[in-house]
């Protein structure tokens, strides 16, 4: 059961009744909404399979290329695909219902009972075990928790004008140095949650047990607002790498595709380019994803 929360012209928060946990639930599931990511989805899926993800629940937001074939070939038998090409509005107010949030809420209700953990990320986001051999190992010791907030580590174009050969992880190793920066568009979070305790969904904030508080990956608890403080930052166990731009050519294509919610084109362009400028200010080298693959002895995943 879902409940709608209205805000201005968009509905970006959905309330729900969490599923009852299955007796044998275990592991970590990734939920993804995707459109036309044929070039990158295999690397993304193989990385997370190597990192110990149990299953992928993939919402097809109108793919017209080979995204889904590439996904199934990369992780045979691990991905469930749900058609999700739609734009829905509240009939009374006309407010657009955020299709991404709706997919996430659907995943919790329909698949969440099977898993101890569930996370909601995009193809340009990689969950990297920092020291452990897998994501489940990195989550050990947090079994009593329901809601973990992971800050973005924002990667830029790395000087690439066109898409380079060899995949994302090998070619994009420079990021903004401060995940908790006050610069516009840099500080945000994705979550790893217990799906059987989720009571409301947004893209970057998930409520569990009726509360918006969460912990960082070292177990420090805070409110939704408290996540914004520098002291909350942690990537001791899991680092969330966000390859926001990839090459300049891919960035331009991303801008042309438009945002997840209907937004005037000029506003979207302005926000994206401001974020890119902030990402690429004072970049540092970060090879965390490559270091993980080397640590587990993984070969090429592209």
JSON list of N, CA and C in Angstrom, two decimals, residues 42 73 113 145 178 211 227 239 296:
[
{"chain": "A", "resi": 42, "resn": "UNK", "atom": "N", "xyz": [26.99, -3.29, -18.42]},
{"chain": "A", "resi": 42, "resn": "UNK", "atom": "CA", "xyz": [27.67, -4.56, -18.15]},
{"chain": "A", "resi": 42, "resn": "UNK", "atom": "C", "xyz": [28.78, -4.37, -17.11]},
{"chain": "A", "resi": 73, "resn": "UNK", "atom": "N", "xyz": [23.41, -10.62, -20.22]},
{"chain": "A", "resi": 73, "resn": "UNK", "atom": "CA", "xyz": [24.65, -11.30, -20.61]},
{"chain": "A", "resi": 73, "resn": "UNK", "atom": "C", "xyz": [25.73, -11.12, -19.55]},
{"chain": "A", "resi": 113, "resn": "UNK", "atom": "N", "xyz": [10.84, -8.35, 0.75]},
{"chain": "A", "resi": 113, "resn": "UNK", "atom": "CA", "xyz": [10.75, -9.40, 1.77]},
{"chain": "A", "resi": 113, "resn": "UNK", "atom": "C", "xyz": [11.86, -10.43, 1.65]},
{"chain": "A", "resi": 145, "resn": "UNK", "atom": "N", "xyz": [20.80, -2.52, 12.43]},
{"chain": "A", "resi": 145, "resn": "UNK", "atom": "CA", "xyz": [20.44, -1.23, 11.86]},
{"chain": "A", "resi": 145, "resn": "UNK", "atom": "C", "xyz": [19.45, -1.40, 10.70]},
{"chain": "A", "resi": 178, "resn": "UNK", "atom": "N", "xyz": [36.00, 16.79, -1.55]},
{"chain": "A", "resi": 178, "resn": "UNK", "atom": "CA", "xyz": [35.19, 16.91, -0.33]},
{"chain": "A", "resi": 178, "resn": "UNK", "atom": "C", "xyz": [33.76, 16.44, -0.56]},
{"chain": "A", "resi": 211, "resn": "UNK", "atom": "N", "xyz": [10.68, 7.01, 10.76]},
{"chain": "A", "resi": 211, "resn": "UNK", "atom": "CA", "xyz": [11.65, 8.06, 11.10]},
{"chain": "A", "resi": 211, "resn": "UNK", "atom": "C", "xyz": [12.63, 8.26, 9.95]},
{"chain": "A", "resi": 227, "resn": "UNK", "atom": "N", "xyz": [22.76, 14.72, 8.66]},
{"chain": "A", "resi": 227, "resn": "UNK", "atom": "CA", "xyz": [23.66, 14.15, 7.64]},
{"chain": "A", "resi": 227, "resn": "UNK", "atom": "C", "xyz": [24.50, 15.22, 6.96]},
{"chain": "A", "resi": 239, "resn": "UNK", "atom": "N", "xyz": [32.35, 3.00, 0.04]},
{"chain": "A", "resi": 239, "resn": "UNK", "atom": "CA", "xyz": [32.43, 4.30, -0.61]},
{"chain": "A", "resi": 239, "resn": "UNK", "atom": "C", "xyz": [31.51, 4.31, -1.82]},
{"chain": "A", "resi": 296, "resn": "UNK", "atom": "N", "xyz": [40.58, -8.32, -4.81]},
{"chain": "A", "resi": 296, "resn": "UNK", "atom": "CA", "xyz": [39.89, -9.62, -4.91]},
{"chain": "A", "resi": 296, "resn": "UNK", "atom": "C", "xyz": [40.38, -10.45, -6.09]}
]
